[in-house]
PDB file of C-alpha atoms in Angstrom:
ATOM      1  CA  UNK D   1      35.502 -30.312  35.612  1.00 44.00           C
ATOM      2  CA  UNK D   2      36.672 -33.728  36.950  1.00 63.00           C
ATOM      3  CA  UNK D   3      38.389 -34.323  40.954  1.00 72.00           C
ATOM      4  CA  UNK D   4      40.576 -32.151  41.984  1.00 81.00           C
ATOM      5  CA  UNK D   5      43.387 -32.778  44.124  1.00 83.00           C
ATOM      6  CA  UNK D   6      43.136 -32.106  48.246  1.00 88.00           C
ATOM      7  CA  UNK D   7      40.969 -34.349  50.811  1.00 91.00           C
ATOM      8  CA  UNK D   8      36.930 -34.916  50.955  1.00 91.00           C
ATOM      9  CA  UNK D   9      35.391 -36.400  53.683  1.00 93.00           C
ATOM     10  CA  UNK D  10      33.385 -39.563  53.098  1.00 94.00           C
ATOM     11  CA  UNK D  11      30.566 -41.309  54.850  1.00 95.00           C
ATOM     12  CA  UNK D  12      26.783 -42.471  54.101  1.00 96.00           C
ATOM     13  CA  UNK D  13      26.085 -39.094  52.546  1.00 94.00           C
ATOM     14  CA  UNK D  14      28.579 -39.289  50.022  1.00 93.00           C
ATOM     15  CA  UNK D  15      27.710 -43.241  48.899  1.00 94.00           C
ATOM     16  CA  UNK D  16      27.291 -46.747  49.902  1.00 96.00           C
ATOM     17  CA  UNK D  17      29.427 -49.292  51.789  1.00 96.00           C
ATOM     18  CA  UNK D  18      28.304 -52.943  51.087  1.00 96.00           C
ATOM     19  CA  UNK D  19      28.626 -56.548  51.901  1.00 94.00           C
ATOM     20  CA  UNK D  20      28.145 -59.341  49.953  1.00 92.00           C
ATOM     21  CA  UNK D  21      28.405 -63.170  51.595  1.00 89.00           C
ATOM     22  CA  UNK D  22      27.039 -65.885  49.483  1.00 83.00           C
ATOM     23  CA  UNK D  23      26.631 -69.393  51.253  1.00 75.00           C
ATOM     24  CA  UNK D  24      28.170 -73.159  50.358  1.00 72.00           C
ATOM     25  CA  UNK D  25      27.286 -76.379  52.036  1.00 60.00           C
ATOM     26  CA  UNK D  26      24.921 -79.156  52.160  1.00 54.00           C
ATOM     27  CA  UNK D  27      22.280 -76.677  53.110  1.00 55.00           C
ATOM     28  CA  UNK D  28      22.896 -73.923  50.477  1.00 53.00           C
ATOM     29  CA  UNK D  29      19.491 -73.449  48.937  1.00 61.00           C
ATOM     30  CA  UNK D  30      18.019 -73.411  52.632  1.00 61.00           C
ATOM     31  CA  UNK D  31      20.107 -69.983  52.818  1.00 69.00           C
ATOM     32  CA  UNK D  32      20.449 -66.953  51.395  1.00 75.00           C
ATOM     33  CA  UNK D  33      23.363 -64.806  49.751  1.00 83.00           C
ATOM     34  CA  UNK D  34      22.969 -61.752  51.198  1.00 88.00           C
ATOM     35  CA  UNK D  35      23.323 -57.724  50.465  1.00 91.00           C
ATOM     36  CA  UNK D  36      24.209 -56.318  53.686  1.00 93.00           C
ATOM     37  CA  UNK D  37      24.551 -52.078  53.722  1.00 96.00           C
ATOM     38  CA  UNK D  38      27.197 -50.602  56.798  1.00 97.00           C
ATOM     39  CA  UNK D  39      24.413 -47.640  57.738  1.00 97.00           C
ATOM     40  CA  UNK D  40      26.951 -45.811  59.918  1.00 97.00           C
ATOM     41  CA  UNK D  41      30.897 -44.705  58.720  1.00 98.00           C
ATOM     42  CA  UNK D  42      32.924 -42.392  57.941  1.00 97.00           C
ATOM     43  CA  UNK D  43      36.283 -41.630  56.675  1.00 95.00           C
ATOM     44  CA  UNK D  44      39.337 -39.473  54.830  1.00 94.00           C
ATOM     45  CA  UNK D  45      40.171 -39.259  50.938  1.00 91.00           C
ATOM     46  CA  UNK D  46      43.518 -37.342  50.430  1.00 91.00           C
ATOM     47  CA  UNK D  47      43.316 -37.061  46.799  1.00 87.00           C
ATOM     48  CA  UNK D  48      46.729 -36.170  44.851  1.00 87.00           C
ATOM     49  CA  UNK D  49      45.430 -36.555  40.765  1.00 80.00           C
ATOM     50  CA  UNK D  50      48.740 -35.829  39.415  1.00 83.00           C
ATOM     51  CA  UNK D  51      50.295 -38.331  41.927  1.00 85.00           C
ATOM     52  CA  UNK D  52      48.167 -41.468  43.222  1.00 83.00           C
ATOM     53  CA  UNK D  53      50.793 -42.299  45.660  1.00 88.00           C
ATOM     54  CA  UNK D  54      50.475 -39.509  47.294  1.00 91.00           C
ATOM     55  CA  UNK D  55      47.077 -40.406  47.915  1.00 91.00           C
ATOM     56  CA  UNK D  56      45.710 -41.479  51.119  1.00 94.00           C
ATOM     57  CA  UNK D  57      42.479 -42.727  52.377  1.00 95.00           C
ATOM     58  CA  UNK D  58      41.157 -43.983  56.526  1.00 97.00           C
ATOM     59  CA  UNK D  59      37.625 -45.234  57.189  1.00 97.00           C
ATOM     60  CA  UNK D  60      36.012 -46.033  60.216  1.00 98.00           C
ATOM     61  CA  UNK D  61      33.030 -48.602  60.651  1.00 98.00           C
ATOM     62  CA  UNK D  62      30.438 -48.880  63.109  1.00 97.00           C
ATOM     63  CA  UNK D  63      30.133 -52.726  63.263  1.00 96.00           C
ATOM     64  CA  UNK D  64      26.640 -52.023  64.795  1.00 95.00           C
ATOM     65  CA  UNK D  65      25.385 -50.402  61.719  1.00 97.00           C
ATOM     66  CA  UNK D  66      24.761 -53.476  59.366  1.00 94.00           C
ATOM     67  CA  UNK D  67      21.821 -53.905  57.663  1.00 94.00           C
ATOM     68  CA  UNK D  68      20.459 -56.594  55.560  1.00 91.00           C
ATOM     69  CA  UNK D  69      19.112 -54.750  52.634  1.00 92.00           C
ATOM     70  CA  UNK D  70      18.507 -57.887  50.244  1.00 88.00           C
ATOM     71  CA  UNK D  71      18.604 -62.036  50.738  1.00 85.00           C
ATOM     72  CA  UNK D  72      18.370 -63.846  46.910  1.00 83.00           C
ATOM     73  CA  UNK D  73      17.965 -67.445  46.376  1.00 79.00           C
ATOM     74  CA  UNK D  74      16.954 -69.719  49.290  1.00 73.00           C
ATOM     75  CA  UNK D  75      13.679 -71.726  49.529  1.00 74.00           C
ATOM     76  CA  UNK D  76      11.432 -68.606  50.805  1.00 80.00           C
ATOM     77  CA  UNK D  77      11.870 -65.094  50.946  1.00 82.00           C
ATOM     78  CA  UNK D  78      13.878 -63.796  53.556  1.00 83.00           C
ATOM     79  CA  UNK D  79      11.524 -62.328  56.273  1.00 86.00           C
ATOM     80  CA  UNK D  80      11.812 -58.717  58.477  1.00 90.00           C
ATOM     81  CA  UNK D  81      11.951 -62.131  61.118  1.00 89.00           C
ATOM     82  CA  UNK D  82      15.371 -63.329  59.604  1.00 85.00           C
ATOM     83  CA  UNK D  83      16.832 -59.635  58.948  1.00 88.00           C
ATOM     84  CA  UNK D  84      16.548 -59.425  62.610  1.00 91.00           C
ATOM     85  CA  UNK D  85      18.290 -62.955  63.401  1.00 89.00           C
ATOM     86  CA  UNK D  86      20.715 -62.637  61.068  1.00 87.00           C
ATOM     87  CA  UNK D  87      21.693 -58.767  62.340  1.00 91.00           C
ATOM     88  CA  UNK D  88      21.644 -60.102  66.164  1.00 92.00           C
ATOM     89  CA  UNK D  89      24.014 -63.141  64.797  1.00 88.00           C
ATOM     90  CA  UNK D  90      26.224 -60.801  62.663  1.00 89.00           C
ATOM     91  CA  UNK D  91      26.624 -58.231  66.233  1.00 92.00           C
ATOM     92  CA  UNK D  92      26.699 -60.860  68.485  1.00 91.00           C
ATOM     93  CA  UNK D  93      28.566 -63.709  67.097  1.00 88.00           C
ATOM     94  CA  UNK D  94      30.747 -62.859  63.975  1.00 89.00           C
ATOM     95  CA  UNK D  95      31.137 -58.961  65.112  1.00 93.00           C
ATOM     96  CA  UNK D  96      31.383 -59.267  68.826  1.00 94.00           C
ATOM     97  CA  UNK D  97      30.150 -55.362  68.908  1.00 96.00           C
ATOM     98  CA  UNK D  98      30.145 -54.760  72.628  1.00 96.00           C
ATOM     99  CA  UNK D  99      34.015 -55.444  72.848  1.00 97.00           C
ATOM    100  CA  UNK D 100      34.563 -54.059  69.489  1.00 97.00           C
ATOM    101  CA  UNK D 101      32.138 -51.211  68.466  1.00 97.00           C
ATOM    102  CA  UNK D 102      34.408 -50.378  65.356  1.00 98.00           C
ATOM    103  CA  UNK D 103      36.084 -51.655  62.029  1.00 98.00           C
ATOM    104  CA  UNK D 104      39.104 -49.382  60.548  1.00 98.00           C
ATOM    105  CA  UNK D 105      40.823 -49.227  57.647  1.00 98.00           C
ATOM    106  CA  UNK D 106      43.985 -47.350  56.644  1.00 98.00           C
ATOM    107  CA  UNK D 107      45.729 -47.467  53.271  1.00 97.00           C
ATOM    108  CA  UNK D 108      49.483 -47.770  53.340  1.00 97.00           C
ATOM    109  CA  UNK D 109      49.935 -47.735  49.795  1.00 96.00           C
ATOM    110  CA  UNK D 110      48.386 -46.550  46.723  1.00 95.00           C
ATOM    111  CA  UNK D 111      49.168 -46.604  43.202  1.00 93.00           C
ATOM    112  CA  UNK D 112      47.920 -47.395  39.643  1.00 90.00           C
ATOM    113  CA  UNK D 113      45.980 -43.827  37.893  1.00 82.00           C
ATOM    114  CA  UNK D 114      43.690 -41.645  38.831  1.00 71.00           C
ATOM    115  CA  UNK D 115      41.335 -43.675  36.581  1.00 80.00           C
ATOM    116  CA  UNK D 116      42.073 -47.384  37.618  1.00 88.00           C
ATOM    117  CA  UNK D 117      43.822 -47.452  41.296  1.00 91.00           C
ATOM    118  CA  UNK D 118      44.820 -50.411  43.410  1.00 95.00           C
ATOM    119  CA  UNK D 119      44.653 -49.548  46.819  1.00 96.00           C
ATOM    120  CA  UNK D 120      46.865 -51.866  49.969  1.00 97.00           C
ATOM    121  CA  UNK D 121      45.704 -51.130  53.598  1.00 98.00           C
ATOM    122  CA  UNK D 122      45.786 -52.485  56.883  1.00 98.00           C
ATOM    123  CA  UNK D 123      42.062 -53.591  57.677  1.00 98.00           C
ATOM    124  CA  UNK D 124      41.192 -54.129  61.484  1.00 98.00           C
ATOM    125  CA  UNK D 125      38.259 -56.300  62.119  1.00 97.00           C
ATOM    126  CA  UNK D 126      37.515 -57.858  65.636  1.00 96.00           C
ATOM    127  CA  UNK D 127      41.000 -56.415  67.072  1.00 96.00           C
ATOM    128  CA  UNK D 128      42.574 -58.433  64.776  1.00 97.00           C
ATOM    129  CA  UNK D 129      45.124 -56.197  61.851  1.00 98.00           C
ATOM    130  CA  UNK D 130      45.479 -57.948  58.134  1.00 97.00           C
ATOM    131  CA  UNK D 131      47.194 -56.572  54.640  1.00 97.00           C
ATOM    132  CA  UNK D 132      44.123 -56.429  52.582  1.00 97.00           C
ATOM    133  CA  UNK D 133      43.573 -54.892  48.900  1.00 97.00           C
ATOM    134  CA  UNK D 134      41.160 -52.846  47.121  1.00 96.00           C
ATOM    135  CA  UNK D 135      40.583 -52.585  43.658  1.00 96.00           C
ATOM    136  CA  UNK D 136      39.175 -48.965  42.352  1.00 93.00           C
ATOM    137  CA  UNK D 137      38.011 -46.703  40.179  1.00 91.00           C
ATOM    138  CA  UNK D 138      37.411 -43.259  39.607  1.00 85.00           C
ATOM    139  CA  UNK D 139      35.003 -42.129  36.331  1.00 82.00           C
ATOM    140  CA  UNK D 140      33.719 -38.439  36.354  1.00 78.00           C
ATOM    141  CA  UNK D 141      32.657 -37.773  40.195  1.00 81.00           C
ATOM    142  CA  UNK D 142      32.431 -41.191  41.452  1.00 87.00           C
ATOM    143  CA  UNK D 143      34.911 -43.858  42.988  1.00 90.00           C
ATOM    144  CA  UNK D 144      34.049 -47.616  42.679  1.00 94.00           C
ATOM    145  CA  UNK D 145      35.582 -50.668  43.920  1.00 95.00           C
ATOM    146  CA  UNK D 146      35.916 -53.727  45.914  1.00 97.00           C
ATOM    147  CA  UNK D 147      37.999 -56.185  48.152  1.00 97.00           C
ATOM    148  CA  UNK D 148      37.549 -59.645  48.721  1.00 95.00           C
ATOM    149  CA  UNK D 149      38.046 -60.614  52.278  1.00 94.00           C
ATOM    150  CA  UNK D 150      38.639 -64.099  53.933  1.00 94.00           C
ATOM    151  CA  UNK D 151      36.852 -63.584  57.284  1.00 93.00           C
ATOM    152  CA  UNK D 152      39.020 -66.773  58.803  1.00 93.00           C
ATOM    153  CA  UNK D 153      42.243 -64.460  58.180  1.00 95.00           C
ATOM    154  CA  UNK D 154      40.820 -62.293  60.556  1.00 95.00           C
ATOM    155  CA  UNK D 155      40.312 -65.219  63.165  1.00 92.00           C
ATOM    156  CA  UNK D 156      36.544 -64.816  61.871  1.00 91.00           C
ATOM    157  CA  UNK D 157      34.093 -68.456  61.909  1.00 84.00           C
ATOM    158  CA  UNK D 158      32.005 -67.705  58.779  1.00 79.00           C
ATOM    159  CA  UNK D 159      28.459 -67.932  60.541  1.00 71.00           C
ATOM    160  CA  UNK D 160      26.738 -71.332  59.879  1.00 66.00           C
ATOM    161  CA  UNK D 161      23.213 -73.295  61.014  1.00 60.00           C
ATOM    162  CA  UNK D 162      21.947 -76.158  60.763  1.00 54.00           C
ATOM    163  CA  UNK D 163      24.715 -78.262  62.501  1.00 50.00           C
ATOM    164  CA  UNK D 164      26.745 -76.937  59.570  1.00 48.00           C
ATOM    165  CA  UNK D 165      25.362 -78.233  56.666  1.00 47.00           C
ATOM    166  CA  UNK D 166      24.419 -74.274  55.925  1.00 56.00           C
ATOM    167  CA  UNK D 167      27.433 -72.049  56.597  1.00 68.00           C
ATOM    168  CA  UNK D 168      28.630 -68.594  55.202  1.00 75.00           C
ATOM    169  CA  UNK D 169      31.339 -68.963  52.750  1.00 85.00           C
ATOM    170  CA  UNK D 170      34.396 -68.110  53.792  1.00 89.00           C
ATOM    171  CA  UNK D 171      35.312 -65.153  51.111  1.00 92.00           C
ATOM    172  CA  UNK D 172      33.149 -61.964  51.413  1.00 92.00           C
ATOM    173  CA  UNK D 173      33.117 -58.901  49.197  1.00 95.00           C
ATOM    174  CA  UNK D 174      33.353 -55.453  50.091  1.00 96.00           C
ATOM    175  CA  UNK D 175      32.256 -53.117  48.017  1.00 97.00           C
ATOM    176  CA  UNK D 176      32.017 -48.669  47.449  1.00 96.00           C
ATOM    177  CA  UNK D 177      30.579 -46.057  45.590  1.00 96.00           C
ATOM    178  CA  UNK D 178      31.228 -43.423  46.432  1.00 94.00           C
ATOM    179  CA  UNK D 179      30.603 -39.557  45.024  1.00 90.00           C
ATOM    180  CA  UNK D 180      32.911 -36.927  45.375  1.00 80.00           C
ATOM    181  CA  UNK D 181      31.438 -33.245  44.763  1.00 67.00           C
ATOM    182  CA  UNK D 182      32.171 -32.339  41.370  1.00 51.00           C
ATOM    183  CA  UNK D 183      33.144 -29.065  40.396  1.00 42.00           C
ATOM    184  CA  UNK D 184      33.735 -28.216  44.263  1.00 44.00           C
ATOM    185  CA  UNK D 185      36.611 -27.479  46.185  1.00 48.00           C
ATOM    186  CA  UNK D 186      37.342 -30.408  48.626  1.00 46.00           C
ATOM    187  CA  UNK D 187      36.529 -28.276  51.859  1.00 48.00           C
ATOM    188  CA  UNK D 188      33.217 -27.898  50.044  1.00 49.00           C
ATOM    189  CA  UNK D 189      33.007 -24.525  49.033  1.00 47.00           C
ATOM    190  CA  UNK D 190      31.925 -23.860  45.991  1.00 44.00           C
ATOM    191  CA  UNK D 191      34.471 -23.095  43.085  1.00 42.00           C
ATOM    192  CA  UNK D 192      34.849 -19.916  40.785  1.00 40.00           C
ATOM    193  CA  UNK D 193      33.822 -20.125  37.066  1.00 38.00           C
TER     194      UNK D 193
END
């Protein structure tokens, strides 16, 4: 049995929300491109398989809940030392946490099939509200995807060291997977035979 229609909560439990930045500049190979993992979220799948636009979907981020799970290239590895820098920069400087704790995300439109969905969505990020689209899709119990988001659209400075000559490139890429309980009812339960 494959998804059935009707809403399923989503968060950590259910799968993983990541972050990809890579960097540019003078000072690339000084850097790394990292893997960063959003720890703490949750949000709303309203799930209609014989109509995708009738399906919905909200998420909520707790910008304090990024981790740096992975840094590749760079001259040296990256250190528990720089996860910790680069988390304090991230909160403090891209993120501004303290003024605003979350991110949100609410689609607005949603079409495509079940199988290969494009998903449109107002994403908020720093107060600041942009049009932003997701790519999906949705094999057996799992949904996949990603978005590419230009943090300067969101009045975002990609982060950069170095007097510049290492910086954050501009684009970064969100992406989800995500599993939905197969061969459940959406409240959880489990179905009949």
């Amino acid at each position: 049995m494959g998804i059935t229609s009707g809403s399923y909560p989503l968060g950590p439990e259910s799968g993983r929300l990541i972050v990809n930045t890579t960097r540019t500049g003078l000072g690339a190979k000084a850097g790394h491109d990292l893997t960063i993992e959003v720890t703490r979220w949750r949000g709303d799948a309203t799930i209609d398989v014989a109509d995708p636009a009738g399906s919905s979907v909200t998420v909520e981020v707790d910008t304090g809940s990024f981790e740096v799970r992975e840094g590749t290239g760079g001259i040296k590895p990256l250190t528990d030392s720089d996860r910790r820098d680069i988390k304090k920069n991230l909160q403090e400087k891209v993120l501004h946490v303290a003024r605003y704790p979350t991110i949100t995300f609410r689609s607005t439109r949603i079409s495509g099939t079940a199988e290969s969905f494009r998903v449109e969505g107002d994403l908020t990020i720093v107060g600041v509200t942009q049009p932003v689209t997701l790519q999906g899709l949705l094999t057996e119990d799992r949904v996949r995807g990603s978005a590419t988001i230009a943090q300067t659209r969101w009045g975002i400075r990609p982060y950069s060291a170095f007097f510049g000559t290492l910086k954050l490139s501009d684009e970064i890429e969100v992406r989800f997977d995500i599993g939905l309980p197969r061969g459940r009812e959406p409240d959880g339960s489990a179905s009949s035979p």
